[in-house]
Tab-separated table of C-alpha atoms in Angstrom:
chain	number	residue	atom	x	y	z
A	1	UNK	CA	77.260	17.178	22.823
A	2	UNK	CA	80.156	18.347	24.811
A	3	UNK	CA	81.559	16.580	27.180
A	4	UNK	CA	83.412	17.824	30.931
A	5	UNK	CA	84.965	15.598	33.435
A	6	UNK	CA	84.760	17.300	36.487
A	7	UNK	CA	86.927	15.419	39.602
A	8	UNK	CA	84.871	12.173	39.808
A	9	UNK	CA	81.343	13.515	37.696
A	10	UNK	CA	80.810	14.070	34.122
A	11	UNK	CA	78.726	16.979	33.107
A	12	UNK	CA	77.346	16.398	29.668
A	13	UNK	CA	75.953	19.671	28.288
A	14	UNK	CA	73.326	19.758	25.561
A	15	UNK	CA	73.041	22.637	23.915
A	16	UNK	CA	69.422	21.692	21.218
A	17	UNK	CA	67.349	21.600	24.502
A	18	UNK	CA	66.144	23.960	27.878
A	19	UNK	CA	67.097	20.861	29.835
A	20	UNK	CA	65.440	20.892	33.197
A	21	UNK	CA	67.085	17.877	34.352
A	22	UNK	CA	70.502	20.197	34.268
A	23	UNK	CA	68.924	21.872	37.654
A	24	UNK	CA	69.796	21.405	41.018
A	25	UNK	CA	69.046	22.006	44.567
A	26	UNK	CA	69.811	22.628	48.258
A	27	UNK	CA	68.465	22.661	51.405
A	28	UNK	CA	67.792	26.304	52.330
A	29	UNK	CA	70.496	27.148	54.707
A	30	UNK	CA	68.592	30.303	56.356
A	31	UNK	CA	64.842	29.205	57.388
A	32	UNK	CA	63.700	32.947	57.432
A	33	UNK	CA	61.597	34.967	55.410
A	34	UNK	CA	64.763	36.374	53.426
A	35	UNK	CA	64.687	35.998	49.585
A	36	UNK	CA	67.127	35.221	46.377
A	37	UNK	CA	68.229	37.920	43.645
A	38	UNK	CA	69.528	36.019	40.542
A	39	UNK	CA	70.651	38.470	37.638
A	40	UNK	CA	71.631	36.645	34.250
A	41	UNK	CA	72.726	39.042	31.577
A	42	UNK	CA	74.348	36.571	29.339
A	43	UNK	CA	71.057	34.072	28.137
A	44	UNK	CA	71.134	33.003	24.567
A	45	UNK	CA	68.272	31.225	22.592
A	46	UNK	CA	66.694	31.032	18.780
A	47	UNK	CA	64.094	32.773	17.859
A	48	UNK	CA	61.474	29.832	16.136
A	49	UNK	CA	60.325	31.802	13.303
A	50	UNK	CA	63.522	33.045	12.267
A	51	UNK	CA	66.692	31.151	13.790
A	52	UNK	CA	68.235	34.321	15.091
A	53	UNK	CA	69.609	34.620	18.604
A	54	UNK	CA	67.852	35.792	21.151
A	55	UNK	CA	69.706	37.762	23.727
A	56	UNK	CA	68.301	38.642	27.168
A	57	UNK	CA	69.265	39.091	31.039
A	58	UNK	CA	66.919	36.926	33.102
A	59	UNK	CA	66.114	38.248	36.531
A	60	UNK	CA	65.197	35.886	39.157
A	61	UNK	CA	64.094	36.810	42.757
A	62	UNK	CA	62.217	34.157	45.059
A	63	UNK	CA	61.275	33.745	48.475
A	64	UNK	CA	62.697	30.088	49.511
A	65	UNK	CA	60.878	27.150	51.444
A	66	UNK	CA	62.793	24.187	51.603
A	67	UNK	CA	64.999	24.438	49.206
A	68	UNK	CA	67.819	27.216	47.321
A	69	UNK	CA	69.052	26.926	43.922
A	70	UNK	CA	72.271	25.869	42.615
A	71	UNK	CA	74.132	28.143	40.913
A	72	UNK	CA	76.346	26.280	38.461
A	73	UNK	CA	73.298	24.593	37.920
A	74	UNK	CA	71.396	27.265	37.002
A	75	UNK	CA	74.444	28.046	34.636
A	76	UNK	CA	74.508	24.993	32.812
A	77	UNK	CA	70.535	24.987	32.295
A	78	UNK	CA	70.482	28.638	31.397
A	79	UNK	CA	73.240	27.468	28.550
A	80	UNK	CA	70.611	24.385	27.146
A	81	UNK	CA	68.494	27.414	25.851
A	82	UNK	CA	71.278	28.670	23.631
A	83	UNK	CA	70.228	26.463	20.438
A	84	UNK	CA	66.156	25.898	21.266
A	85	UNK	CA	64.179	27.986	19.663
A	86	UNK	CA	61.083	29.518	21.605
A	87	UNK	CA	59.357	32.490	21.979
A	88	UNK	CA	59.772	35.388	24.417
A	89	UNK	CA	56.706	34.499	26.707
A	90	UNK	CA	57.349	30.851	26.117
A	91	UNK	CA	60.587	30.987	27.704
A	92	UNK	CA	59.924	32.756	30.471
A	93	UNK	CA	56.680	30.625	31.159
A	94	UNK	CA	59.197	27.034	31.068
A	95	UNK	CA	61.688	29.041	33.652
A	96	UNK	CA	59.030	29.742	35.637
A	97	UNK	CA	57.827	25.926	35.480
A	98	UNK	CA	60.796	24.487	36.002
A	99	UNK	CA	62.222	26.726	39.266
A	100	UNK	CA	58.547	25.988	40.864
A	101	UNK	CA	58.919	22.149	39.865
A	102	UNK	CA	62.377	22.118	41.687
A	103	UNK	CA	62.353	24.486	44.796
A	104	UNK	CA	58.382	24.918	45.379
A	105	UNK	CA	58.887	28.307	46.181
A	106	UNK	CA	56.810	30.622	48.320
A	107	UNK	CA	57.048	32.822	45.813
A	108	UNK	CA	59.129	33.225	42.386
A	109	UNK	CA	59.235	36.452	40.053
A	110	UNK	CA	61.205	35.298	36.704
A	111	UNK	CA	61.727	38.657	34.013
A	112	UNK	CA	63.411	38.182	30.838
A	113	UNK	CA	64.902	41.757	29.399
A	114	UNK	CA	65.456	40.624	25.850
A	115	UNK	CA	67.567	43.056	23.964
A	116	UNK	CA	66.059	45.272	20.956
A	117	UNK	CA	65.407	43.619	17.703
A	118	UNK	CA	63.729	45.799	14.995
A	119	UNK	CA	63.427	48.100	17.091
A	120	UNK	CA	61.025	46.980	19.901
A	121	UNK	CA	62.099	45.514	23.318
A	122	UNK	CA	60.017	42.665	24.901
A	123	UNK	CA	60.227	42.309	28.974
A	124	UNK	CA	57.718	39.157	29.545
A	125	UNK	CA	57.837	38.654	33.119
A	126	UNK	CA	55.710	36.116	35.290
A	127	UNK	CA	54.913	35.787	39.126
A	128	UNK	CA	54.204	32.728	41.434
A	129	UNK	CA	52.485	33.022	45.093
A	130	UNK	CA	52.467	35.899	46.707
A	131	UNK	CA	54.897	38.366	47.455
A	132	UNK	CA	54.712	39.367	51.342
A	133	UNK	CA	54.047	42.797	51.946
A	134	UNK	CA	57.020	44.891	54.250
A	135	UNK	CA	56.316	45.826	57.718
């Protein structure tokens, strides 16, 4: 466990864990039908058969209601993966989970690009709601 003091807050960061209390949330500024493009090349995790890292770039796009991600937020939760050891689909399935849980989107696309190992690339990617179709 590491500790940051941050002005008045500390930020304890966990790193054995995908920690979705580390997530935050605010109110969607915008009120339109716009959407949210998050691109994440640096996530880290173990695989649970063998104990290797895991290296991926998660891509994130969702159509907000209420409610917009925070982004150091999404940092420091992103980072709780880096010792937990789960699979590909697994992963991308609790991201999925956890962004509905917090901003009960209209709808939510998570992809996970995880670099080659052995060879073969896996690209697990999930949808929530549905997307609206362009006029």
């Amino acid at each position: 466990m590491i500790e940051f003091k941050s002005f008045n807050k500390l930020t304890e960061y966990s790193y054995d864990t995908a920690d979705y209390e580390l997530l935050d949330r605010f109110p969607n500024p915008n009120n339109s039908n716009g959407s949210v493009s998050i691109i994440s090349p640096e996530f880290t995790m173990l695989c649970p058969v063998s104990g290797q890292p895991d290296f991926a770039t998660i891509r994130v796009n969702y159509i907000p209601r209420k409610w917009c991600l925070e982004a150091k937020s999404w940092k420091l939760y992103l980072i709780s993966y880096r010792q937990y050891g789960i699979s590909y689909e697994s992963c991308v399935k609790k991201i999925m989970n956890d962004l509905v849980k917090l901003l009960d989107p209209e709808y939510l696309h998570v992809k996970a690009e995880f670099a080659p190992r052995g060879g073969i690339s896996f690209h697990p990617e999930l949808y929530y709601g549905e997307k609206p179709q362009k006029t």
